[in-house]
XYZ file of C-alpha atoms in Angstrom:
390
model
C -17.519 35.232 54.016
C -14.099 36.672 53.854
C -13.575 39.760 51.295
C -9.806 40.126 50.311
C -8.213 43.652 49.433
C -4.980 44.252 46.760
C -2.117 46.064 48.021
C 0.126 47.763 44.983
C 1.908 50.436 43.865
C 0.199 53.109 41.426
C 2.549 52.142 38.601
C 2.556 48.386 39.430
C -0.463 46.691 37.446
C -0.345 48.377 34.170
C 1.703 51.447 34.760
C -0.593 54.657 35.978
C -3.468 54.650 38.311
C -5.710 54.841 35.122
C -4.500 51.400 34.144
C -5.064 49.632 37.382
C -8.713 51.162 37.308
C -8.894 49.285 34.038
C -7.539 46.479 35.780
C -9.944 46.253 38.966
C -12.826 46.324 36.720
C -11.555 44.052 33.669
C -9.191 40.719 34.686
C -9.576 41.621 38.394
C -12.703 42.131 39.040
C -14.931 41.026 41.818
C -11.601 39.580 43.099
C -10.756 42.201 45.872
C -14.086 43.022 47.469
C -12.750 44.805 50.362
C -11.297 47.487 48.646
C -7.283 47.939 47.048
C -4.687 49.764 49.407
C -2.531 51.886 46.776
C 0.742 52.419 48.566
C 1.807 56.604 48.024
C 0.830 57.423 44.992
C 2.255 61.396 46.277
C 5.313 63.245 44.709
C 8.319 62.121 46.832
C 12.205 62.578 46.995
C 12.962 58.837 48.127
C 11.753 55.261 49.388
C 9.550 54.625 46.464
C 6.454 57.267 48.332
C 7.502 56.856 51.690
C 9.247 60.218 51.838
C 6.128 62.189 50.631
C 6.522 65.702 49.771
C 2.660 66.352 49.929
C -0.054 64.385 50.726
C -1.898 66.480 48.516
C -0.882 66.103 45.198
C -1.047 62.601 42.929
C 2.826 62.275 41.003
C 1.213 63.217 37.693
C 3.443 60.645 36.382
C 0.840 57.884 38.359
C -1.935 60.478 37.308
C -4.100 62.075 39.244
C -6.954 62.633 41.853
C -9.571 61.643 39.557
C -8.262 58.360 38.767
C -8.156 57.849 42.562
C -11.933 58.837 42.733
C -13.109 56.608 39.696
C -11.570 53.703 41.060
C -13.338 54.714 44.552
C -17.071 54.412 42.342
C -16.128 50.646 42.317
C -13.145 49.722 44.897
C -13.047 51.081 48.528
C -9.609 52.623 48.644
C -6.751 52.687 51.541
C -4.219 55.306 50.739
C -1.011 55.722 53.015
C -0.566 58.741 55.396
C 3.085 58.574 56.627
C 2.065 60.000 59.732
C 5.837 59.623 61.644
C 8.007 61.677 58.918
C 7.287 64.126 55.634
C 10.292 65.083 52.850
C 13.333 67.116 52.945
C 12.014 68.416 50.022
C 8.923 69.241 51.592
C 7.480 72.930 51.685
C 7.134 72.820 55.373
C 10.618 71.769 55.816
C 12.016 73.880 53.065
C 10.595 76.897 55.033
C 12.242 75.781 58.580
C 15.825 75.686 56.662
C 15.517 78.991 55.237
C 13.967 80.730 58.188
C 15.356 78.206 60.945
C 12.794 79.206 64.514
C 11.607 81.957 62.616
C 9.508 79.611 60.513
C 5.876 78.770 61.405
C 6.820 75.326 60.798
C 9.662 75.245 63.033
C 7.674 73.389 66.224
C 6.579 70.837 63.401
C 10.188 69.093 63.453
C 12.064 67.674 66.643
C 15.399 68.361 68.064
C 17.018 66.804 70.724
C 17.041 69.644 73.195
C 13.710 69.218 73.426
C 13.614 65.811 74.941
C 17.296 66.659 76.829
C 16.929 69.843 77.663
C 20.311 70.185 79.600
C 21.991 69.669 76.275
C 24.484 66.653 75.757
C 21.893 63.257 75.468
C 23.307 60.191 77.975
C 25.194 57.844 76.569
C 22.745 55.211 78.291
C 19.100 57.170 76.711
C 20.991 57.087 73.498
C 21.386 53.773 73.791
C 17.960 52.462 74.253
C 16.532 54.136 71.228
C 15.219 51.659 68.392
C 17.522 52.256 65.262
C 16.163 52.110 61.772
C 19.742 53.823 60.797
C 23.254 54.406 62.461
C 21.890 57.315 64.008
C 18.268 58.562 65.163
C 19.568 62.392 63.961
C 20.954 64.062 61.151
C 22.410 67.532 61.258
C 21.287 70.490 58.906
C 21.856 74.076 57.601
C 19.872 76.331 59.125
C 18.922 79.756 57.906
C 20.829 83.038 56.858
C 23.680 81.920 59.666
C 24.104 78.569 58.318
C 23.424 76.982 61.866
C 24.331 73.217 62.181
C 20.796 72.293 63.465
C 20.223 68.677 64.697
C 16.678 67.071 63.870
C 14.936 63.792 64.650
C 15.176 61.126 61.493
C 14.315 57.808 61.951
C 14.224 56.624 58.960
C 16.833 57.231 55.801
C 19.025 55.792 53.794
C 21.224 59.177 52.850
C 23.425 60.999 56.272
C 21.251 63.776 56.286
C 18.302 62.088 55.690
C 15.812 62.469 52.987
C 12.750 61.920 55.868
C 12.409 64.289 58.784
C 10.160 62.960 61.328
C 7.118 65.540 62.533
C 6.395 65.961 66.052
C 2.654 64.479 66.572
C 1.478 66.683 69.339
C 2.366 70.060 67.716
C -0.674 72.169 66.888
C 0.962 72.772 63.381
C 1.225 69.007 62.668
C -2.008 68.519 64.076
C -3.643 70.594 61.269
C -1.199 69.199 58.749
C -2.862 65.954 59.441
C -6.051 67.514 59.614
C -5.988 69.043 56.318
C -4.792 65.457 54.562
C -8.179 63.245 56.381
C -10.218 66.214 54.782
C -8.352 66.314 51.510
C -8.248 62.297 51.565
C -12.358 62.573 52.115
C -13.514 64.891 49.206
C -11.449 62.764 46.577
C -13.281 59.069 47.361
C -10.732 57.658 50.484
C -12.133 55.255 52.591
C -10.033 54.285 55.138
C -6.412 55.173 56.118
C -3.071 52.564 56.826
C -1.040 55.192 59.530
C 2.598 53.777 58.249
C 5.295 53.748 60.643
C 2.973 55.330 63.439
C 4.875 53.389 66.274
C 7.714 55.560 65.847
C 5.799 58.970 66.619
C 6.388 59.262 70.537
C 9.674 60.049 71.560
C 10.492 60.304 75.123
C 13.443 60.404 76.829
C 14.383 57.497 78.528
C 12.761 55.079 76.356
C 13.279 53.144 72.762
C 10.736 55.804 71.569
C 8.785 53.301 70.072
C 5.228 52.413 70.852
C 5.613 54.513 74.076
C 3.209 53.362 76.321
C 0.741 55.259 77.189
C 1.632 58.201 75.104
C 0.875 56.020 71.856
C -2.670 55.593 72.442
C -2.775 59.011 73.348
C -1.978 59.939 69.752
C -4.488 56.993 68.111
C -7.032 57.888 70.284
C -6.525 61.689 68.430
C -5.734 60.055 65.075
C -8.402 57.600 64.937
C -11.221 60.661 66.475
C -9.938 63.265 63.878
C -10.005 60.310 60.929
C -13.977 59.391 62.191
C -14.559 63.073 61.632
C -14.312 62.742 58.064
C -15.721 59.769 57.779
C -12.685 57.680 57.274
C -11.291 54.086 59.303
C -7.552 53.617 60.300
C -5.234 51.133 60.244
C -2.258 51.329 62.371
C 1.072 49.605 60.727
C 3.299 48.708 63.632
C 6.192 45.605 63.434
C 6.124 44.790 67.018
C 6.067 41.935 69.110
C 2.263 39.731 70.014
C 2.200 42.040 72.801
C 1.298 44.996 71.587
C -1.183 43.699 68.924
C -2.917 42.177 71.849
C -2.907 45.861 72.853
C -4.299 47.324 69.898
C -6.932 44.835 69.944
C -7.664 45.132 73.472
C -8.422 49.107 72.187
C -10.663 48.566 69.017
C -7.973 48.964 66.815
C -7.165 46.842 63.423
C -3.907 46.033 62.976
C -1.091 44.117 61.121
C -0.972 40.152 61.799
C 3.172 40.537 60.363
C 3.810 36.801 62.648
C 1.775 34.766 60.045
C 3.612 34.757 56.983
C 7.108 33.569 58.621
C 5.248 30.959 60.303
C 3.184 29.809 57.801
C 6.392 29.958 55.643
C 8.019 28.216 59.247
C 5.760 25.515 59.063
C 6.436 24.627 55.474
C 9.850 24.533 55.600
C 10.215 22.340 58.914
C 6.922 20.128 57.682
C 5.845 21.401 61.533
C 3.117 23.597 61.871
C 3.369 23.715 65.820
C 4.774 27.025 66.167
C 1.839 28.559 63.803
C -0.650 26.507 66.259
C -0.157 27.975 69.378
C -0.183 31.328 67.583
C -3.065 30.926 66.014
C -4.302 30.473 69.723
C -3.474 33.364 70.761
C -3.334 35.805 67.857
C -6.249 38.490 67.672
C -8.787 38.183 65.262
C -9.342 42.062 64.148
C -6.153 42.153 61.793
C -5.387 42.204 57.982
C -3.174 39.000 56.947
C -0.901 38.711 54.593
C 1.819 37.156 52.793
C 4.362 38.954 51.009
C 4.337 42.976 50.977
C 6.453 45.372 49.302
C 8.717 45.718 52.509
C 9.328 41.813 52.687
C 8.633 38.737 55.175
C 8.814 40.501 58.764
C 10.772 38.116 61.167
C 11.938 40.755 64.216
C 10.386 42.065 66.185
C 7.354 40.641 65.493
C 8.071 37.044 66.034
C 9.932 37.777 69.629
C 8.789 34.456 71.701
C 7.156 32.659 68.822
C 9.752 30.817 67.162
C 13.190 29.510 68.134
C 16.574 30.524 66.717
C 17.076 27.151 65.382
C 14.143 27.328 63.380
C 15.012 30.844 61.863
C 18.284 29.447 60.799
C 16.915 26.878 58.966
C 14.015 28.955 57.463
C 16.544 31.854 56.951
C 18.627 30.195 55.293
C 16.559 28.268 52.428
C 15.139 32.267 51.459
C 19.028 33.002 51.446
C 19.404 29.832 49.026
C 16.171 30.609 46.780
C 18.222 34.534 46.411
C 16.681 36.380 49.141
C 18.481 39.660 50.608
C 17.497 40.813 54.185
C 16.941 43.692 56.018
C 18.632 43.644 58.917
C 18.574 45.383 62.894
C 21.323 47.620 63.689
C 20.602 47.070 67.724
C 19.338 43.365 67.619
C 18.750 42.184 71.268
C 21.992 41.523 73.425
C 20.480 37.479 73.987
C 19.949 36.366 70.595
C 21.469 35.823 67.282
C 18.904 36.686 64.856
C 19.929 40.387 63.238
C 16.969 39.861 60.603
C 14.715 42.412 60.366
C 12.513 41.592 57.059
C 13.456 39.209 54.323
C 13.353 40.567 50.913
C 12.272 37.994 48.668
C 9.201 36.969 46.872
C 7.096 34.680 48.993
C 6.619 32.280 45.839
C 10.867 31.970 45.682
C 10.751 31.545 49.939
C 9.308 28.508 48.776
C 11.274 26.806 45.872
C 8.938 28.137 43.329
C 6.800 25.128 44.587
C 2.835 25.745 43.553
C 1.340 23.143 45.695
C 3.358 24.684 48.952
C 2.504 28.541 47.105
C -1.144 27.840 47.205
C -1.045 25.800 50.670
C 0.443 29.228 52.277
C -1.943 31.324 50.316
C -4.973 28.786 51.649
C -3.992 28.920 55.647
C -3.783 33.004 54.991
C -7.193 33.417 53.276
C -8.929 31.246 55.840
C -7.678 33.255 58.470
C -9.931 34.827 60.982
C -9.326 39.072 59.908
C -9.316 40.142 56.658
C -6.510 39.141 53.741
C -4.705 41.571 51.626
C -2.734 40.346 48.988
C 0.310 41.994 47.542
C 0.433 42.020 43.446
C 3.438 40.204 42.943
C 1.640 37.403 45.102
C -1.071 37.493 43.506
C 0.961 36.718 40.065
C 3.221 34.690 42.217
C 6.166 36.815 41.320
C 9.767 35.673 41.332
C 13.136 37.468 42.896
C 14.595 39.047 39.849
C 18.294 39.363 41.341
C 19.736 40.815 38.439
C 17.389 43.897 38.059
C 18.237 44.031 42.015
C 21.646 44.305 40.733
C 20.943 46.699 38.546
């Protein structure tokens, strides 16, 4: 029998973590018997949680660690640990711009010396790197000389960056993590979603993403020093059937993000071939899903799955039902496709149409893993454009 777990925001179903205890045991309950993943419920200076200034704290205006452990008596709960980056705002690296390598938290953040240690990086390394923004650095000002100081930032919307990525194999960030699993433990976490953990190794040379074999050097430590405190992990990696086969291959859970675009694939083009010979193939140790708050995932995770002339056409009806898309700054030099994730409601992907809605929802629940289902799927939630706008 499959259980199904609820993915949502603190604030999302009812407005405070108090509420949506009120909710899993009143309208919702019995519904979501493998537990509900609350995305970062932590105080934050950007990306709705993503850009977590502690780990430690609940945003009192969500509420606090006891609502997280009352809704543990009755729900197992997933919390995030955004194990590749931490806040600008952060106390750790607060303390590195005041006191620049004088700080004790100065090895916890990466500059490029460190991987190009002769100083100016090749134009060809520089190259290779997977972009999530125009640039993989932004430059700071460090301590009482007000030295330009480059550091490693993956992620961001703002030049600098509001999220400084944290060098995994540093003994400081190695008890940062440490202190989160035990911290996560005492207040009623079960199990842990490691978000945007493909992006940890860096290495020159490489797109410093899922560096092989350096990245299962760092889950093998991740998923030992989680066990110790009695907690499960769940690495969240967009990346081609390959390297799910890989996690698999390991013992690892991970992310089916193919399904939904071709379930979504086969409803548009009235062919479900593509989602066949996936299904073939796909591993069976992954959470399923839909929708999610980051979108439909098309690249990289559908590399070799699907052709171009098929995105197009799928593409383009989300673009017609008022989708907006995330896109790759460095899509490969052979195809077409610059879509990273499409932001839209899976219910609008699909005309508003109930009959195709709960087809799609069907094929995902029946799935061999376990389904998660996003809240504004599970109210089959509409793009709101205008508030987008807004």
């Amino acid at each position: 029998m499959h259980t199904v777990q609820l993915i949502t925001y603190p604030d999302s179903l009812g407005g405070s973590l108090a509420e949506l205890n009120t909710t899993l045991v009143g309208p919702l309950q019995d519904l979501f018997r493998a537990g509900v993943h609350i995305l970062p419920p932590f105080p934050h200076s950007g990306d709705r949680g993503f850009a977590p200034i502690t780990h430690a704290e609940i945003d009192p205006n969500h509420g606090s660690w006891e609502d997280i452990k009352a809704i543990a008596t009755h729900h197992k709960v997933t919390l995030d640990l955004i194990v590749n980056h931490i806040s600008r705002q952060s106390k750790q690296f607060q303390d590195f711009l005041a006191k620049g390598e004088d700080s004790e938290n100065a090895t916890m953040f990466i500059r490029p010396e460190q991987l190009w240690p002769e100083g100016a990086i090749p134009a060809e390394d520089l190259a290779k790197i997977f972009l999530r923004r125009a640039s993989p650095f932004s430059t700071y000002t460090v301590g009482d000389n007000k030295e330009q100081v480059q550091v490693w930032t993956t992620f961001g919307h703002t030049d600098p960056s509001e999220q400084i990525d944290i060098d995994i194999d540093a003994p400081i960030t190695r008890g940062y993590i440490t202190e989160i699993y035990a911290h996560f433990a005492i207040h009623g976490v079960s199990s842990v979603r490691l978000d945007a953990v493909g992006y940890v190794t860096k290495k020159a040379g490489t797109n410093c993403f899922f560096v092989e074999p350096e990245v299962f050097d760092a889950l093998k430590w991740l998923k030992e020093s989680a066990q110790a405190h009695n907690l499960s992990i769940l690495p969240e990696i967009h990346a081609p059937l390959r390297i799910q086969k890989a996690l698999a291959e390991r013992g690892y859970w991970s992310y089916d993000f193919a399904s939904p675009y071709l379930i979504l694939d086969a409803l548009v083009h009235h062919d479900p071939s593509p989602l066949v010979a996936y299904l073939a193939v796909r591993p069976e140790k992954m959470f399923t899903m839909l929708d999610c708050h980051d979108g439909i995932p098309v690249l990289p995770d559908l590399e070799g799955l699907v052709s171009e002339e098929r995105m197009f056409k799928t593409i383009k009806q989300c673009s017609d039902n008022g989708a907006l898309f995330s896109r790759l700054l460095d899509p490969p030099a052979d195809s077409k496709v610059d879509v990273h994730q499409i932001n839209c409601t899976y219910y609008s992907a699909l005309g508003s149409d109930e009959k195709a809605y709960l087809a799609a929802r069907a094929i995902q629940l029946f799935l061999p893993g376990i389904p998660q289902v996003y809240y504004v799927g599970l109210l089959a939630g509409e793009n709101d454009r205008p508030s987008v706008e807004a």
